[in-house]
Amino acid sequence: MKTLHIDLGERSYDIRIASGLLDRAGEELKTVCPKAKRLAVVTDSNVMPLYAHRLIPGLEQAGFETALFEIPAGEKSKNAERLAWLWENLMDFGLTRTDAVVALGGGVVGDLAGFAAATVLRGVDFIQIPTTLLAQVDSSVGGKVAIDLAHGKNLAGAFWQPKLVLMDPDTLNTLPDKTFSDGMAEVIKYGCIADRDFFDFLSAHPSRAEIMAHIEHVLYTCCDIKRSVVESDERDTGARMILNFGHTVGHAFELAGHYEQWTHGQAVAAGMCAALRLGLALGVTESGEGMEELTNLLQAFGLPLHISCPREVLEQAVGLDKKNTGSQITVILLKEMGKAQPVKLEREGLLRDLEPLLGS
Ligand code: NAD
Ligand code: GLY
């Protein structure tokens, strides 16, 4: 088993990564929630038939009373109605302030269950058991929890760190290829922003089978990079923004496709290509650095290199980026492959520079 400790003072916690961990979760939870009697397990309609029967008996054998709450799979469940439904169900179950909420699923389940945990009874303990690659390398770590509003994604939320993150890499075997590739976009992002050796490792293992043969190393390396970023900027006021490499333009692509044509991972993939091109065009990125390797790697996982995007959509995405204020915007470029460089640009200038790179 690989263990990573996230050091955030009294909000510190461990990430544990091991094959078969799902069956042993009861004992692990006992150590982090010694006072809990009840565990409310939130999952979705795809994950429930695959993994609930592996998790629940172990939790009950460890002495917990459990209840399972299933939401329909997909982003549409990450909304205020579903959150209110969950709050009421948690109350019906008799959850108390010493009990805990467990998220078993991808980022949708983690974000919704985490926000419920952050808010019900003014906050109860929260455990993440992520089952998608994206959730294992990104959303289950760092404490961001949220729901979507009609105005946009993740607009109501909280920082609510989990007490423990349990990752069983075997759960990734049942992911559709497209969902696995979505997670790979974030995996590749970590190599781009923080670790050239890891990027080279990925380039040398450009298939799902090869990644799965080294999955503990891949998960550990990504989570370790996220750990160091989150430890230095838990509340996302500065350093954490390097995790947004490929995301500002990616957000425009998601908007252009009405969040239906392109998945988040696909949008981030094309967004990373655009950001690398922008860095090269502005002279922030050393010339010739990384473009061919990045495009080869993304292509190997079936991820797009280009997404065309109308100017109005780009304007909206860049202007509405909730992480920035005023006439300037900070974009994450690369100084070189493996080293992110935040750069402040005038929004108008950014739009001007980006347009020819996007072929819209
Ligand atoms: P998801 O939770 O919708 O999961 C993708 C699909 O895979 C779903 O259909 C799900 O039912 C299915 N699934 C999950 N585990 C499975 C398994 N082991 N086998 C087979 N199918 C499985 O999406 P996601 O990509 O995991 O997460 C995306 C969400 O995460 C978005 O809402 C995004 O906003 C959020 N997110 C949050 C953070 C954060 O820091 N909190 C970071 C990145 C993304
Ligand atoms: N996924 C970006 C963050 O956690 O900050």
Short mmCIF file of C-alpha atoms and ligand atoms in Angstrom, two decimals:
data_model
loop_
_atom_site.label_atom_id
_atom_site.label_comp_id
_atom_site.label_asym_id
_atom_site.label_seq_id
_atom_site.Cartn_x
_atom_site.Cartn_y
_atom_site.Cartn_z
CA MET A 1 0.00 0.00 0.00
CA LYS A 2 1.21 3.50 -0.81
CA THR A 3 0.28 6.26 1.63
CA LEU A 4 0.55 10.02 1.19
CA HIS A 5 -0.02 12.45 4.04
CA ILE A 6 -1.61 15.80 3.23
CA ASP A 7 -0.36 18.23 5.84
CA LEU A 8 -3.00 20.90 6.49
CA GLY A 9 -2.72 21.26 10.27
CA GLU A 10 -5.88 20.05 11.98
CA ARG A 11 -7.40 19.30 8.55
CA SER A 12 -4.56 16.86 7.64
CA TYR A 13 -5.38 13.46 6.20
CA ASP A 14 -3.98 10.41 4.44
CA ILE A 15 -4.48 9.14 0.93
CA ARG A 16 -4.12 5.37 0.77
CA ILE A 17 -3.63 3.59 -2.55
CA ALA A 18 -3.85 -0.20 -2.80
CA SER A 19 -5.44 -2.89 -4.85
CA GLY A 20 -8.33 -4.50 -2.91
CA LEU A 21 -8.67 -1.57 -0.51
CA LEU A 22 -12.41 -1.39 -1.17
CA ASP A 23 -12.92 -4.67 0.68
CA ARG A 24 -10.87 -3.46 3.67
CA ALA A 25 -12.36 0.03 3.96
CA GLY A 26 -14.14 -0.76 7.27
CA GLU A 27 -10.93 -1.12 9.27
CA GLU A 28 -9.43 1.98 7.63
CA LEU A 29 -12.49 4.08 8.48
CA LYS A 30 -12.55 2.85 12.06
CA THR A 31 -9.19 4.53 12.66
CA VAL A 32 -10.22 7.94 11.27
CA CYS A 33 -13.83 8.07 12.55
CA PRO A 34 -13.58 6.28 15.92
CA LYS A 35 -16.74 7.96 17.28
CA ALA A 36 -18.93 7.40 14.22
CA LYS A 37 -21.82 4.95 14.55
CA ARG A 38 -23.48 5.66 11.20
CA LEU A 39 -21.96 5.98 7.75
CA ALA A 40 -24.04 7.43 4.92
CA VAL A 41 -22.61 6.07 1.68
CA VAL A 42 -23.42 8.12 -1.42
CA THR A 43 -22.92 6.53 -4.82
CA ASP A 44 -24.36 6.67 -8.33
CA SER A 45 -26.42 4.34 -10.48
CA ASN A 46 -23.39 2.99 -12.38
CA VAL A 47 -21.10 2.48 -9.40
CA MET A 48 -23.75 1.03 -7.09
CA PRO A 49 -24.13 -2.36 -8.86
CA LEU A 50 -20.37 -2.61 -9.45
CA TYR A 51 -18.91 -1.78 -6.03
CA ALA A 52 -21.47 -1.17 -3.26
CA HIS A 53 -21.57 -4.90 -2.41
CA ARG A 54 -17.78 -4.85 -1.97
CA LEU A 55 -17.80 -1.85 0.38
CA ILE A 56 -20.88 -2.16 2.58
CA PRO A 57 -20.30 -5.61 4.23
CA GLY A 58 -16.80 -4.54 5.33
CA LEU A 59 -18.17 -1.34 6.86
CA GLU A 60 -20.83 -3.29 8.74
CA GLN A 61 -18.33 -5.90 9.93
CA ALA A 62 -16.30 -3.02 11.36
CA GLY A 63 -19.36 -2.10 13.44
CA PHE A 64 -20.87 0.77 11.45
CA GLU A 65 -24.55 1.11 10.66
CA THR A 66 -24.76 2.03 6.98
CA ALA A 67 -27.27 3.49 4.55
CA LEU A 68 -26.74 3.69 0.82
CA PHE A 69 -27.96 6.70 -1.18
CA GLU A 70 -27.91 6.32 -4.94
CA ILE A 71 -28.03 9.27 -7.33
CA PRO A 72 -28.54 9.02 -11.10
CA ALA A 73 -25.10 8.87 -12.78
CA GLY A 74 -23.92 12.05 -14.48
CA GLU A 75 -23.24 15.76 -14.02
CA LYS A 76 -26.98 16.58 -13.96
CA SER A 77 -27.15 15.13 -10.44
CA LYS A 78 -24.75 17.75 -9.09
CA ASN A 79 -27.48 20.28 -8.36
CA ALA A 80 -29.33 22.00 -5.54
CA GLU A 81 -32.37 19.71 -5.74
CA ARG A 82 -30.25 16.61 -5.34
CA LEU A 83 -28.32 18.24 -2.51
CA ALA A 84 -31.57 19.02 -0.66
CA TRP A 85 -32.76 15.44 -1.28
CA LEU A 86 -29.52 14.16 0.23
CA TRP A 87 -29.77 16.46 3.29
CA GLU A 88 -33.27 15.15 4.03
CA ASN A 89 -32.16 11.54 3.55
CA LEU A 90 -29.23 12.05 5.91
CA MET A 91 -31.65 13.37 8.53
CA ASP A 92 -34.06 10.44 7.97
CA PHE A 93 -31.09 8.10 8.51
CA GLY A 94 -30.46 9.77 11.88
CA LEU A 95 -27.01 11.09 11.05
CA THR A 96 -25.41 12.93 13.99
CA ARG A 97 -22.45 15.29 14.16
CA THR A 98 -20.04 12.45 15.02
CA ASP A 99 -21.13 10.32 12.05
CA ALA A 100 -19.72 10.54 8.54
CA VAL A 101 -20.59 10.74 4.85
CA VAL A 102 -18.73 8.45 2.43
CA ALA A 103 -18.49 9.20 -1.31
CA LEU A 104 -18.14 6.07 -3.46
CA GLY A 105 -17.86 7.13 -7.10
CA GLY A 106 -16.44 9.68 -9.50
CA GLY A 107 -16.10 13.43 -9.16
CA VAL A 108 -19.85 14.04 -9.36
CA VAL A 109 -20.55 11.85 -6.33
CA GLY A 110 -17.50 13.25 -4.49
CA ASP A 111 -18.45 16.89 -5.09
CA LEU A 112 -22.11 16.43 -4.17
CA ALA A 113 -21.57 14.17 -1.14
CA GLY A 114 -18.71 16.39 0.01
CA PHE A 115 -20.87 19.51 -0.14
CA ALA A 116 -23.62 17.68 1.75
CA ALA A 117 -21.05 16.66 4.39
CA ALA A 118 -19.74 20.23 4.61
CA THR A 119 -23.19 21.66 5.21
CA VAL A 120 -25.41 19.13 6.96
CA LEU A 121 -25.50 19.74 10.73
CA ARG A 122 -22.91 22.50 10.01
CA GLY A 123 -20.41 19.90 8.87
CA VAL A 124 -19.72 16.21 9.46
CA ASP A 125 -16.73 14.00 8.63
CA PHE A 126 -16.27 13.07 5.01
CA ILE A 127 -14.48 10.11 3.39
CA GLN A 128 -13.61 9.89 -0.29
CA ILE A 129 -13.51 6.53 -2.09
CA PRO A 130 -12.96 7.69 -5.69
CA THR A 131 -13.62 5.22 -8.51
CA THR A 132 -12.71 7.18 -11.67
CA LEU A 133 -9.19 8.10 -12.74
CA LEU A 134 -10.14 11.79 -12.66
CA ALA A 135 -11.48 11.50 -9.13
CA GLN A 136 -8.42 9.54 -7.97
CA VAL A 137 -5.86 12.00 -9.34
CA ASP A 138 -7.78 15.22 -8.87
CA SER A 139 -11.24 15.74 -7.39
CA SER A 140 -10.95 13.55 -4.27
CA VAL A 141 -7.84 15.43 -3.11
CA GLY A 142 -7.74 19.02 -1.95
CA GLY A 143 -11.14 19.59 -0.37
CA LYS A 144 -13.05 21.41 -3.10
CA VAL A 145 -16.70 20.33 -3.02
CA ALA A 146 -19.51 21.90 -5.01
CA ILE A 147 -22.73 21.74 -6.95
CA ASP A 148 -23.59 23.39 -10.27
CA LEU A 149 -26.01 26.30 -10.61
CA ALA A 150 -28.00 27.39 -13.67
CA HIS A 151 -25.33 30.11 -14.01
CA GLY A 152 -22.49 27.62 -14.36
CA LYS A 153 -20.50 24.73 -12.99
CA ASN A 154 -19.28 24.49 -9.39
CA LEU A 155 -20.70 27.90 -8.45
CA ALA A 156 -21.90 26.91 -4.97
CA GLY A 157 -19.48 25.01 -2.81
CA ALA A 158 -17.01 24.88 0.05
CA PHE A 159 -13.55 23.82 1.04
CA TRP A 160 -14.15 20.70 3.10
CA GLN A 161 -11.20 18.38 3.41
CA PRO A 162 -11.90 14.66 3.69
CA LYS A 163 -10.71 12.71 6.75
CA LEU A 164 -9.34 9.98 4.50
CA VAL A 165 -9.08 9.14 0.79
CA LEU A 166 -9.09 5.46 -0.14
CA MET A 167 -8.13 4.56 -3.70
CA ASP A 168 -8.53 1.07 -5.03
CA PRO A 169 -6.97 1.14 -8.52
CA ASP A 170 -8.81 -2.07 -9.46
CA THR A 171 -12.01 -0.03 -9.73
CA LEU A 172 -10.54 1.65 -12.82
CA ASN A 173 -10.79 -1.62 -14.75
CA THR A 174 -14.53 -1.14 -15.29
CA LEU A 175 -14.27 2.41 -16.66
CA PRO A 176 -15.25 2.96 -20.30
CA ASP A 177 -12.19 3.95 -22.40
CA LYS A 178 -13.53 7.47 -22.87
CA THR A 179 -13.82 8.02 -19.11
CA PHE A 180 -10.34 6.59 -18.56
CA SER A 181 -8.96 8.97 -21.22
CA ASP A 182 -10.70 11.90 -19.54
CA GLY A 183 -8.71 11.17 -16.41
CA MET A 184 -5.55 10.80 -18.49
CA ALA A 185 -5.87 14.44 -19.57
CA GLU A 186 -5.44 15.45 -15.91
CA VAL A 187 -2.65 12.89 -15.42
CA ILE A 188 -0.77 14.36 -18.39
CA LYS A 189 -1.42 17.85 -17.01
CA TYR A 190 0.54 17.02 -13.84
CA GLY A 191 3.55 16.01 -15.94
CA CYS A 192 3.30 19.27 -17.91
CA ILE A 193 3.07 21.59 -14.91
CA ALA A 194 5.37 19.98 -12.39
CA ASP A 195 7.38 16.92 -13.37
CA ARG A 196 9.28 16.46 -16.62
CA ASP A 197 10.42 12.95 -15.61
CA PHE A 198 6.80 11.92 -15.04
CA PHE A 199 5.83 13.40 -18.41
CA ASP A 200 8.60 11.32 -20.02
CA PHE A 201 7.41 8.25 -18.12
CA LEU A 202 3.89 8.76 -19.53
CA SER A 203 5.29 9.24 -23.03
CA ALA A 204 7.04 5.89 -22.65
CA HIS A 205 3.77 4.21 -21.55
CA PRO A 206 1.21 5.57 -24.02
CA SER A 207 -1.66 3.11 -23.57
CA ARG A 208 -4.28 2.25 -20.98
CA ALA A 209 -2.72 -1.20 -20.44
CA GLU A 210 0.74 0.26 -19.81
CA ILE A 211 -0.62 2.91 -17.45
CA MET A 212 -2.60 0.26 -15.54
CA ALA A 213 0.56 -1.84 -15.22
CA HIS A 214 2.05 1.08 -13.24
CA ILE A 215 -1.13 2.53 -11.81
CA GLU A 216 -0.02 2.88 -8.18
CA HIS A 217 3.01 4.88 -9.30
CA VAL A 218 0.83 7.05 -11.56
CA LEU A 219 -1.77 7.76 -8.85
CA TYR A 220 0.88 8.40 -6.22
CA THR A 221 2.85 10.80 -8.42
CA CYS A 222 -0.25 12.83 -9.41
CA CYS A 223 -1.55 12.99 -5.84
CA ASP A 224 1.89 13.96 -4.56
CA ILE A 225 1.99 16.90 -6.98
CA LYS A 226 -1.52 17.93 -5.96
CA ARG A 227 -0.52 17.50 -2.29
CA SER A 228 2.33 19.96 -2.57
CA VAL A 229 0.17 22.51 -4.43
CA VAL A 230 -2.74 22.21 -1.98
CA GLU A 231 -0.45 22.38 1.06
CA SER A 232 0.98 25.64 -0.23
CA ASP A 233 -2.40 27.19 -1.13
CA GLU A 234 -5.33 25.31 0.39
CA ARG A 235 -7.87 28.05 -0.37
CA ASP A 236 -6.88 28.63 -3.99
CA THR A 237 -5.68 32.20 -3.66
CA GLY A 238 -2.42 31.88 -5.61
CA ALA A 239 -0.17 28.87 -6.20
CA ARG A 240 -3.06 26.42 -6.64
CA MET A 241 -3.99 28.08 -9.90
CA ILE A 242 -1.22 26.15 -11.70
CA LEU A 243 -3.66 23.21 -11.61
CA ASN A 244 -5.68 25.21 -14.13
CA PHE A 245 -3.20 24.60 -16.96
CA GLY A 246 -5.35 24.01 -20.04
CA HIS A 247 -8.51 24.83 -18.11
CA THR A 248 -9.16 28.48 -19.04
CA VAL A 249 -9.33 27.73 -22.75
CA GLY A 250 -10.72 24.28 -21.96
CA HIS A 251 -13.61 26.00 -20.24
CA ALA A 252 -14.35 27.87 -23.48
CA PHE A 253 -14.38 24.57 -25.38
CA GLU A 254 -16.78 23.02 -22.88
CA LEU A 255 -19.05 26.06 -23.23
CA ALA A 256 -18.82 25.97 -27.04
CA GLY A 257 -20.02 22.36 -26.98
CA HIS A 258 -22.76 23.19 -24.40
CA TYR A 259 -21.09 20.76 -21.99
CA GLU A 260 -22.36 17.92 -24.15
CA GLN A 261 -20.18 17.72 -27.24
CA TRP A 262 -16.88 17.59 -25.33
CA THR A 263 -16.05 15.99 -22.02
CA HIS A 264 -14.02 17.95 -19.48
CA GLY A 265 -10.92 15.84 -20.23
CA GLN A 266 -11.24 16.39 -23.98
CA ALA A 267 -11.63 20.14 -23.44
CA VAL A 268 -8.61 20.22 -21.11
CA ALA A 269 -6.54 18.25 -23.63
CA ALA A 270 -7.21 20.74 -26.43
CA GLY A 271 -6.87 23.54 -23.85
CA MET A 272 -3.37 22.33 -22.92
CA CYS A 273 -2.35 22.33 -26.58
CA ALA A 274 -3.66 25.89 -26.94
CA ALA A 275 -1.86 26.99 -23.76
CA LEU A 276 1.41 25.47 -24.92
CA ARG A 277 1.01 27.17 -28.32
CA LEU A 278 0.25 30.45 -26.56
CA GLY A 279 3.34 30.10 -24.37
CA LEU A 280 5.48 29.50 -27.45
CA ALA A 281 3.88 32.44 -29.31
CA LEU A 282 4.49 34.78 -26.37
CA GLY A 283 8.04 33.55 -25.84
CA VAL A 284 7.25 32.33 -22.30
CA THR A 285 7.90 28.73 -23.34
CA GLU A 286 11.32 27.80 -24.66
CA SER A 287 11.09 27.28 -28.40
CA GLY A 288 10.35 23.75 -29.59
CA GLU A 289 9.58 22.66 -26.05
CA GLY A 290 7.22 19.71 -25.64
CA MET A 291 4.66 20.30 -28.43
CA GLU A 292 5.31 17.10 -30.34
CA GLU A 293 5.51 14.94 -27.22
CA LEU A 294 2.31 16.46 -25.81
CA THR A 295 0.33 15.98 -28.99
CA ASN A 296 1.60 12.40 -29.39
CA LEU A 297 0.62 11.54 -25.85
CA LEU A 298 -2.84 13.10 -26.04
CA GLN A 299 -3.49 11.37 -29.36
CA ALA A 300 -2.42 8.03 -27.93
CA PHE A 301 -5.32 8.34 -25.48
CA GLY A 302 -7.77 9.48 -28.16
CA LEU A 303 -7.86 13.04 -26.82
CA PRO A 304 -8.41 15.99 -29.20
CA LEU A 305 -5.66 18.51 -30.01
CA HIS A 306 -7.95 21.18 -31.48
CA ILE A 307 -11.49 22.27 -30.73
CA SER A 308 -12.88 25.20 -32.67
CA CYS A 309 -14.57 27.88 -30.63
CA PRO A 310 -16.47 31.03 -31.68
CA ARG A 311 -15.01 34.32 -30.44
CA GLU A 312 -18.12 35.18 -28.36
CA VAL A 313 -17.76 31.95 -26.43
CA LEU A 314 -14.07 32.52 -25.85
CA GLU A 315 -14.83 36.05 -24.66
CA GLN A 316 -17.45 34.76 -22.28
CA ALA A 317 -15.23 32.04 -20.89
CA VAL A 318 -12.26 34.30 -20.39
CA GLY A 319 -14.30 37.23 -19.09
CA LEU A 320 -16.32 35.13 -16.69
CA ASP A 321 -13.44 33.09 -15.30
CA LYS A 322 -14.42 33.19 -11.66
CA LYS A 323 -10.80 32.85 -10.52
CA ASN A 324 -9.86 36.25 -11.94
CA THR A 325 -10.99 39.82 -11.44
CA GLY A 326 -10.43 43.12 -13.28
CA SER A 327 -9.10 43.70 -16.77
CA GLN A 328 -6.29 41.20 -16.36
CA ILE A 329 -6.39 37.44 -16.25
CA THR A 330 -3.77 35.00 -15.07
CA VAL A 331 -3.21 32.13 -17.46
CA ILE A 332 -1.02 29.14 -16.78
CA LEU A 333 1.62 28.65 -19.43
CA LEU A 334 4.72 26.46 -19.40
CA LYS A 335 8.23 27.83 -18.98
CA GLU A 336 9.34 24.44 -20.18
CA MET A 337 7.81 20.98 -20.13
CA GLY A 338 7.43 20.12 -16.41
CA LYS A 339 7.40 23.72 -15.19
CA ALA A 340 4.25 25.85 -15.03
CA GLN A 341 4.49 29.62 -15.32
CA PRO A 342 1.53 31.80 -14.31
CA VAL A 343 1.38 34.85 -16.59
CA LYS A 344 -0.85 37.91 -16.13
CA LEU A 345 -2.32 39.15 -19.40
CA GLU A 346 -4.85 41.77 -20.41
CA ARG A 347 -8.08 39.93 -21.23
CA GLU A 348 -8.36 41.73 -24.59
CA GLY A 349 -4.77 40.84 -25.44
CA LEU A 350 -5.34 37.22 -24.50
CA LEU A 351 -8.34 36.99 -26.80
CA ARG A 352 -6.31 38.57 -29.62
CA ASP A 353 -3.40 36.17 -29.12
CA LEU A 354 -5.56 33.10 -28.73
CA GLU A 355 -7.84 33.53 -31.72
CA PRO A 356 -5.31 32.68 -34.44
CA LEU A 357 -4.12 29.70 -32.40
CA LEU A 358 -7.56 28.17 -32.16
CA GLY A 359 -8.40 28.20 -35.85
CA SER A 360 -11.93 29.44 -35.15
P1 NAD B 1 -18.43 11.20 -12.98
O1 NAD B 1 -18.46 11.19 -11.51
O2 NAD B 1 -19.65 11.63 -13.70
O3 NAD B 1 -17.98 9.76 -13.48
C1 NAD B 1 -17.91 9.51 -14.86
C2 NAD B 1 -18.75 8.29 -15.24
O4 NAD B 1 -18.09 7.11 -14.78
C3 NAD B 1 -20.13 8.27 -14.59
O5 NAD B 1 -21.05 7.75 -15.52
C4 NAD B 1 -19.97 7.28 -13.44
O6 NAD B 1 -21.17 6.66 -13.09
C5 NAD B 1 -19.00 6.30 -14.02
N1 NAD B 1 -18.16 5.56 -13.10
C6 NAD B 1 -17.57 5.99 -11.96
N2 NAD B 1 -16.74 5.06 -11.48
C7 NAD B 1 -16.84 4.01 -12.31
C8 NAD B 1 -16.19 2.75 -12.36
N3 NAD B 1 -15.24 2.42 -11.48
N4 NAD B 1 -16.51 1.90 -13.35
C9 NAD B 1 -17.43 2.25 -14.29
N5 NAD B 1 -18.03 3.43 -14.32
C10 NAD B 1 -17.74 4.30 -13.34
O7 NAD B 1 -17.25 12.13 -13.54
P2 NAD B 1 -15.72 12.30 -13.14
O8 NAD B 1 -15.01 12.49 -14.42
O9 NAD B 1 -15.25 11.30 -12.18
O10 NAD B 1 -15.75 13.70 -12.36
C11 NAD B 1 -16.21 14.88 -12.99
C12 NAD B 1 -16.73 15.80 -11.94
O11 NAD B 1 -15.67 16.12 -11.04
C13 NAD B 1 -17.25 17.12 -12.47
O12 NAD B 1 -18.45 17.42 -11.84
C14 NAD B 1 -16.17 18.12 -12.07
O13 NAD B 1 -16.69 19.41 -11.87
C15 NAD B 1 -15.67 17.52 -10.80
N6 NAD B 1 -14.30 17.90 -10.44
C16 NAD B 1 -14.09 18.32 -9.16
C17 NAD B 1 -12.82 18.65 -8.76
C18 NAD B 1 -12.58 19.06 -7.34
O14 NAD B 1 -11.46 19.48 -7.02
N7 NAD B 1 -13.56 18.92 -6.48
C19 NAD B 1 -11.74 18.57 -9.65
C20 NAD B 1 -11.99 18.13 -10.95
C21 NAD B 1 -13.29 17.78 -11.34
N1 GLY B 2 -9.04 20.79 -9.62
C1 GLY B 2 -8.40 22.03 -9.26
C2 GLY B 2 -8.22 22.21 -7.81
O1 GLY B 2 -8.44 21.32 -7.02
O2 GLY B 2 -7.84 23.27 -7.41
#
